[in-house]
Amino acid sequence: MNPNPLFSMKRTYGIIYTKLNKRSLYLLQGVWILPMKLTQLILQWKAKTNSLFIRLFTSFLIVILLLVSFNYISLAFSKNKLRTEVINYNTLNLKTTTDNYEKHFELIKNQPLNFYFNENVQMLYFDQYSSVNYEIASKTVQDIHQMTRNPQLYLSNVILYYKKNALVLDKSSITKESTYFSKFYFSRDYPLAFWQNQFQDNTPYRVYPPSSFYDVPFHEDFNFLGYEFPLLVKNNWYPDFYMAAFLDVKKMFQAFHLSINDNFFILDGAGRKLFSSSPDAGIGSLPVFEDTKSYIKKDSYYFFYKKGAVSGLTYVNVVPDSYVASQVRLNVSLVTLLIVTIGISIAASILFSMSIHHPIRRILESVKQFNSLVPIRSKINEFNLIGHQIDRIRSDISQKNSQLRSFAYISDLKKIRSNLEMDFSDKPFVFVLFDLTFKKRNEDRTGTEQNWVYYVKEFIDYNFRQQFRDPLTLQIEANQILTFVFMDEPDQSALDALLEKLRQIFEFDKDEGFVTMGVSSLYSSASRMTEAYEETLGLIKQRKLNDSDQIIRSGPAALPNPILLPPQQEQEFYLNLQAGNEAETLQIVQRFLNLLQKREASCDQFYRFAEEIIHKTLKTLSTIQADGLHTVKADSPRECLAGCHTFERLSCFLDEFLREAAGLVNKKKEERDPITSYVIDYMEKHYDGEVTLESMAEKLNITSGYLSTYFKEKTGVNFLDYLNDLRIRKAKEMLLHSSFKIQDVARKAGYHNMNSFNRMFKKFSGITPSEFRKQIHT
C-alpha cells in the first residue's frame, strides 16, 4: 500500500477521468450512428419505391381512387335526379305512342275521304235510287280490297254503306245491310240498328270503342274475325252514304305502344274508356285528368296521359309506383357493385403490375450480363438498365432507313402528305415504270401473281444496280414497279440497252404474262418527280393491243382521247340492236374495230370502245327486260375485257357478246304479250299524234291505272318514258337523214312545245337537238 496520499488521489482521479472519456466517446458514437442508420433506411426505402412494380401499383391506385370519387359523386348527384328521369322517360314514351296513334288515325281518316271521290263510288251513290250496277260495285270491291292489302295501315276491313238501297260493300262482298251486319260482320256491341242510326248523326269523324266481330254462317256458329276499332267517316255532301274503317286493335297496340308497362288506356272526349290493354289489372277507376299536367299520382300508380290533337282521344299509360321506386333503389345496388369493383380493381392492379414487372425484370437480368457500361440515371431502376441499350437500338435503326427512304419517295411522287423529311438527290433522273399484266387471272393464282411481281422487282433492282449508281426500285401498285435512275444524258444509250435486255428476258414468261415499260424524259430536278411519274402513267396507256412485251419511250403523245362511234353510227347501232338485227350490228362494230386498228389506236382506246359497246348493249337489254346474258357481268365490264390481250381476242369477244344480246332481243320480241304489243305498235304508228295513257286504256277497255302498272311490269319502263324515248329516237332519225328544221322535227315527233322537246331530247340523249345536229356535220 502506497503511503503517499497525493499519489493515491491522482490515481483515483485518473481512473475517474478515463471512465468519463469512454462514456463520452460512446455517446458521441451513438449520436453519429443513429442518423446514418436512419439515412440508410430512407435510401433503402426510396430504392424500393423506385421499383417499376411500386410505381405501376401506385399509379393504378391513384386512377382507382379518382374513378371511385367520380362514381361516388355521380351516384350522390343522380339519386335526386333519377326519379325525375324515370318520369320524363315515361312521359316521352307516351308522347311517342300518342303521336303514332294520332298520325295513324289521321292517315285512316284521309283514306276514306279520298275514296269519296273514287269514280265508282260516285256512280254507285247516284245510282242507289235505281237498280244496282254490279259491274261498278265489283270494281269498287276490288278497290277496297287493294286498300286493305297494305299491312302498314292495319286495316281489317272497310265498308261502304248506301242508305237508299240498303247496300253494304266491303273488301270481299256486296250484301244487303240486314244480312251483312247479322252474318258477315256481326258484333254484339254494334247491331244493325246502330249502323242505321249513324245516318242521323252529322259528326264527320268518330272513333268508337273496339269490339269483337264475327262471321256467322250458321246459327250459333261464330267465326272470330278480329277485335277492331270502328272508325266512321262522313261527308255532309252525301247524307245517305258513309264509310267505316275497322282497325286491328292488337296490331296497332303492338306497333305503337312503346312502354314496358302494358297498362294502357284510350279514352274518348267524355272520359269513357274506348280501349284497355289489360282490363283485369286491378287499377280501379281512373282519376280526373287536368289539362295543365302530364301525369297524376293516385294511390300506388302513376297515370301518364296526353290528349290527341286530331282525334280528341286521351291516351293513358299507367306505371306502378313500385317500378319508379325500384329505379331509385337501384343506387344501393350500384354502391354495392362499386365496392366490389374497387376490390376487383385493386387485385387486378396487383396482378397486372406483377405481369409487367416480372417479365421486364427477367429480361433485364438476361441483358445485364452483356452490359458493362454505366447505366443512364432514372427514377425507376429498371429504366436505368433499359436506357443503357439505347445506343445499340440507335445502331439498329440506322440500318432500316432504306424502307423509310422508299416510303418517302412514294409519298412525294404521289403527293401524299407525311411527316417524313428526306433529302432527295437533286440530280438528273429518269423514271421507268414496269406494268405487269397477267394472262391467267383467277382467285387461286393470287399468291402466284404476288410472287411473280416480287421476283420481277428483285430482278429489275439487281440489273439496274449493276448498271447505274444508287438506283431505287419500288413496288407502287399490285402490278406496277417503278425504278428511279439517276443519270446524265450520255447514259441514255446504256439505259436503252438494259431495257432491251430485260424485254428479251421477260419474253421467256410470255405464257404467264407480259410487261409494258414506260420510260420518262430526263428531268433535272427532284421537284418534278410527280410530273415524271404522271408521264410514265400516260406512256403505259399508249400500249398497243397485243400480248408482247413493249418499251414505250417519251415522245409525241398518241391519240389521248377515247375514239367512240359517231352519232350516226351510234344511232344505227341502237336501231339494229333493238330490232335484233345480228348481222348489221356486228358489221357496225367490226367496221369500227378495223378503223381503230388502222389508226393504230392504243390498247386503252380499244378497251374504252368495247366498254361503251357493252354499256349501250346492257342498257338496251335492261330497257326491254331481257335477262340471261352470261358473256359478261354487267357490274364489271373491265374484268370481262381483262383477258382480251389481242385484236383477234377482243373482236371475238364482242362478236360473241353481241350475238347473244341480239338473240335475247329476238327472244324477247317473241315473248311480247297482246296488250303491250298493241300499245307499242300503236305508238310506232301514231307517235306524232296525241297518244295518252287514258286513250290507250279506253281502246283496250281497261282502266288507265291497270294499263300503267301492267305496261311497267312487262316492259320495265313507264308508259310515258317509253313514248318519249320512241319520239326522241324518231327525232334523231329525222335529224340524221333529213334537212328539216328543228321546229319541224319536234312537231313531226309529236311535240308541239319546243321547251318540252328540248328537255326530253337532252334527258334521253344527254345533249340538245342543235348540239346533236352539229355533231353530225363534224
Short mmCIF file of C-alpha atoms in Angstrom, two decimals, residues 211-393:
data_model
loop_
_atom_site.label_atom_id
_atom_site.label_comp_id
_atom_site.label_asym_id
_atom_site.label_seq_id
_atom_site.Cartn_x
_atom_site.Cartn_y
_atom_site.Cartn_z
CA SER A 211 -115.42 -4.81 -80.30
CA SER A 212 -115.17 -8.42 -81.42
CA PHE A 213 -116.54 -9.09 -84.90
CA TYR A 214 -117.69 -12.49 -86.16
CA ASP A 215 -118.71 -14.28 -89.31
CA VAL A 216 -121.94 -16.24 -88.55
CA PRO A 217 -122.62 -18.60 -91.48
CA PHE A 218 -125.00 -20.70 -89.39
CA HIS A 219 -126.97 -20.18 -86.22
CA GLU A 220 -124.71 -20.12 -83.13
CA ASP A 221 -121.67 -20.83 -85.37
CA PHE A 222 -119.39 -17.84 -84.68
CA ASN A 223 -116.10 -17.47 -86.60
CA PHE A 224 -113.94 -14.82 -84.93
CA LEU A 225 -112.77 -12.14 -87.38
CA GLY A 226 -110.92 -9.80 -85.05
CA TYR A 227 -111.01 -7.29 -82.23
CA GLU A 228 -111.29 -3.96 -84.08
CA PHE A 229 -111.80 -0.20 -83.77
CA PRO A 230 -114.81 1.03 -85.83
CA LEU A 231 -113.89 4.42 -87.34
CA LEU A 232 -116.70 6.29 -89.16
CA VAL A 233 -116.03 8.92 -91.79
CA LYS A 234 -118.82 11.00 -93.33
CA ASN A 235 -119.12 13.72 -95.90
CA ASN A 236 -122.00 16.13 -95.31
CA TRP A 237 -122.43 16.44 -99.07
CA TYR A 238 -123.51 12.78 -99.11
CA PRO A 239 -126.05 12.34 -96.27
CA ASP A 240 -127.29 8.93 -97.48
CA PHE A 241 -123.86 7.32 -97.53
CA TYR A 242 -120.90 6.86 -95.18
CA MET A 243 -117.78 4.74 -94.81
CA ALA A 244 -116.43 2.79 -91.87
CA ALA A 245 -112.88 1.52 -91.40
CA PHE A 246 -112.09 -1.32 -89.00
CA LEU A 247 -108.62 -1.14 -87.41
CA ASP A 248 -106.91 -4.16 -85.87
CA VAL A 249 -106.56 -3.19 -82.19
CA LYS A 250 -103.89 -5.77 -81.33
CA LYS A 251 -101.61 -4.89 -84.25
CA MET A 252 -101.89 -1.16 -83.55
CA PHE A 253 -101.11 -1.70 -79.87
CA GLN A 254 -98.06 -3.82 -80.70
CA ALA A 255 -96.82 -1.29 -83.28
CA PHE A 256 -97.44 1.99 -81.41
CA HIS A 257 -97.16 1.23 -77.69
CA LEU A 258 -93.50 1.58 -76.64
CA SER A 259 -93.64 1.29 -72.83
CA ILE A 260 -92.58 -1.86 -70.99
CA ASN A 261 -95.75 -1.49 -68.87
CA ASP A 262 -98.85 -2.94 -70.51
CA ASN A 263 -101.42 -0.88 -68.57
CA PHE A 264 -102.59 1.32 -71.46
CA PHE A 265 -105.98 3.01 -71.98
CA ILE A 266 -107.65 5.14 -74.64
CA LEU A 267 -110.46 7.48 -73.53
CA ASP A 268 -112.94 9.43 -75.62
CA GLY A 269 -113.67 13.12 -75.19
CA ALA A 270 -116.08 12.43 -72.33
CA GLY A 271 -113.51 10.35 -70.44
CA ARG A 272 -115.10 6.97 -71.24
CA LYS A 273 -112.84 4.01 -71.93
CA LEU A 274 -112.58 3.12 -75.59
CA PHE A 275 -109.76 0.62 -75.17
CA SER A 276 -107.90 -1.10 -72.33
CA SER A 277 -104.85 -3.28 -72.90
CA SER A 278 -105.28 -5.08 -69.55
CA PRO A 279 -108.88 -4.97 -68.29
CA ASP A 280 -108.07 -7.09 -65.22
CA ALA A 281 -105.08 -5.07 -63.96
CA GLY A 282 -106.88 -4.08 -60.73
CA ILE A 283 -106.18 -0.35 -61.19
CA GLY A 284 -109.73 0.69 -60.40
CA SER A 285 -111.35 3.88 -61.65
CA LEU A 286 -109.24 6.39 -63.49
CA PRO A 287 -108.70 9.84 -61.91
CA VAL A 288 -109.80 13.14 -63.40
CA PHE A 289 -107.06 14.42 -65.67
CA GLU A 290 -106.11 18.11 -65.65
CA ASP A 291 -105.11 19.76 -68.92
CA THR A 292 -102.15 21.58 -67.32
CA LYS A 293 -100.34 18.40 -66.25
CA SER A 294 -98.88 15.39 -67.98
CA TYR A 295 -99.19 12.88 -65.14
CA ILE A 296 -101.04 12.30 -61.85
CA LYS A 297 -100.11 10.06 -58.92
CA LYS A 298 -103.06 8.25 -57.35
CA ASP A 299 -102.73 5.58 -54.70
CA SER A 300 -99.85 3.34 -55.83
CA TYR A 301 -99.89 4.27 -59.53
CA TYR A 302 -98.57 7.00 -61.80
CA PHE A 303 -101.07 7.96 -64.54
CA PHE A 304 -99.31 9.48 -67.55
CA TYR A 305 -101.78 10.97 -70.03
CA LYS A 306 -101.88 13.05 -73.22
CA LYS A 307 -104.74 14.22 -75.41
CA GLY A 308 -104.55 13.70 -79.17
CA ALA A 309 -104.79 16.80 -81.34
CA VAL A 310 -106.51 15.05 -84.27
CA SER A 311 -108.95 12.60 -82.72
CA GLY A 312 -109.53 14.32 -79.36
CA LEU A 313 -108.88 10.99 -77.63
CA THR A 314 -106.92 10.79 -74.38
CA TYR A 315 -104.12 8.20 -74.12
CA VAL A 316 -103.21 6.95 -70.65
CA ASN A 317 -100.21 4.85 -69.61
CA VAL A 318 -100.30 3.53 -66.01
CA VAL A 319 -96.99 2.80 -64.26
CA PRO A 320 -96.89 1.26 -60.77
CA ASP A 321 -95.14 3.34 -58.13
CA SER A 322 -93.13 0.23 -57.24
CA TYR A 323 -91.45 0.39 -60.66
CA VAL A 324 -90.35 4.02 -60.21
CA ALA A 325 -89.16 3.28 -56.66
CA SER A 326 -87.18 0.28 -57.87
CA GLN A 327 -85.28 2.53 -60.27
CA VAL A 328 -84.35 4.87 -57.40
CA ARG A 329 -83.37 1.99 -55.09
CA LEU A 330 -81.00 0.92 -57.78
CA ASN A 331 -78.45 3.25 -56.15
CA VAL A 332 -77.94 0.73 -53.32
CA SER A 333 -77.08 -1.94 -55.85
CA LEU A 334 -74.73 0.43 -57.61
CA VAL A 335 -72.92 1.26 -54.36
CA THR A 336 -72.51 -2.45 -53.61
CA LEU A 337 -71.30 -3.04 -57.12
CA LEU A 338 -68.88 -0.12 -56.76
CA ILE A 339 -67.36 -1.63 -53.59
CA VAL A 340 -66.94 -5.00 -55.28
CA THR A 341 -65.43 -3.27 -58.32
CA ILE A 342 -62.88 -1.48 -56.10
CA GLY A 343 -61.76 -4.78 -54.61
CA ILE A 344 -61.50 -6.41 -58.02
CA SER A 345 -59.65 -3.36 -59.41
CA ILE A 346 -57.04 -3.43 -56.65
CA ALA A 347 -56.48 -7.16 -57.11
CA ALA A 348 -56.29 -6.70 -60.88
CA SER A 349 -53.83 -3.81 -60.41
CA ILE A 350 -51.52 -6.02 -58.36
CA LEU A 351 -51.69 -8.85 -60.88
CA PHE A 352 -51.28 -6.52 -63.85
CA SER A 353 -48.32 -4.71 -62.23
CA MET A 354 -46.67 -8.04 -61.48
CA SER A 355 -47.33 -9.28 -65.02
CA ILE A 356 -45.47 -6.25 -66.37
CA HIS A 357 -42.77 -6.14 -63.72
CA HIS A 358 -41.68 -9.79 -63.69
CA PRO A 359 -41.03 -10.19 -67.46
CA ILE A 360 -39.13 -6.92 -67.58
CA ARG A 361 -37.05 -7.98 -64.59
CA ARG A 362 -36.21 -11.31 -66.22
CA ILE A 363 -35.33 -9.61 -69.49
CA LEU A 364 -33.08 -7.13 -67.72
CA GLU A 365 -31.37 -9.89 -65.78
CA SER A 366 -30.58 -11.66 -69.03
CA VAL A 367 -29.39 -8.42 -70.67
CA LYS A 368 -27.40 -7.26 -67.64
CA GLN A 369 -24.62 -9.80 -68.14
CA PHE A 370 -23.85 -8.31 -71.55
CA ASN A 371 -23.79 -4.76 -70.25
CA SER A 372 -20.56 -3.26 -68.94
CA LEU A 373 -21.42 0.39 -69.45
CA VAL A 374 -22.67 2.85 -66.83
CA PRO A 375 -26.49 2.97 -66.96
CA ILE A 376 -28.40 6.14 -67.68
CA ARG A 377 -29.86 7.62 -64.50
CA SER A 378 -33.60 7.45 -63.94
CA LYS A 379 -36.04 7.44 -61.04
CA ILE A 380 -37.02 3.86 -61.97
CA ASN A 381 -34.35 1.24 -61.51
CA GLU A 382 -35.41 -0.93 -64.41
CA PHE A 383 -35.36 2.04 -66.79
CA ASN A 384 -31.79 2.74 -65.75
CA LEU A 385 -30.83 -0.62 -67.18
CA ILE A 386 -33.02 -0.22 -70.27
CA GLY A 387 -31.52 3.17 -71.02
CA HIS A 388 -28.12 1.55 -71.38
CA GLN A 389 -29.32 -0.23 -74.51
CA ILE A 390 -30.33 2.94 -76.39
CA ASP A 391 -27.03 3.14 -78.27
CA ARG A 392 -27.48 -0.36 -79.62
CA ILE A 393 -31.06 0.44 -80.66
#
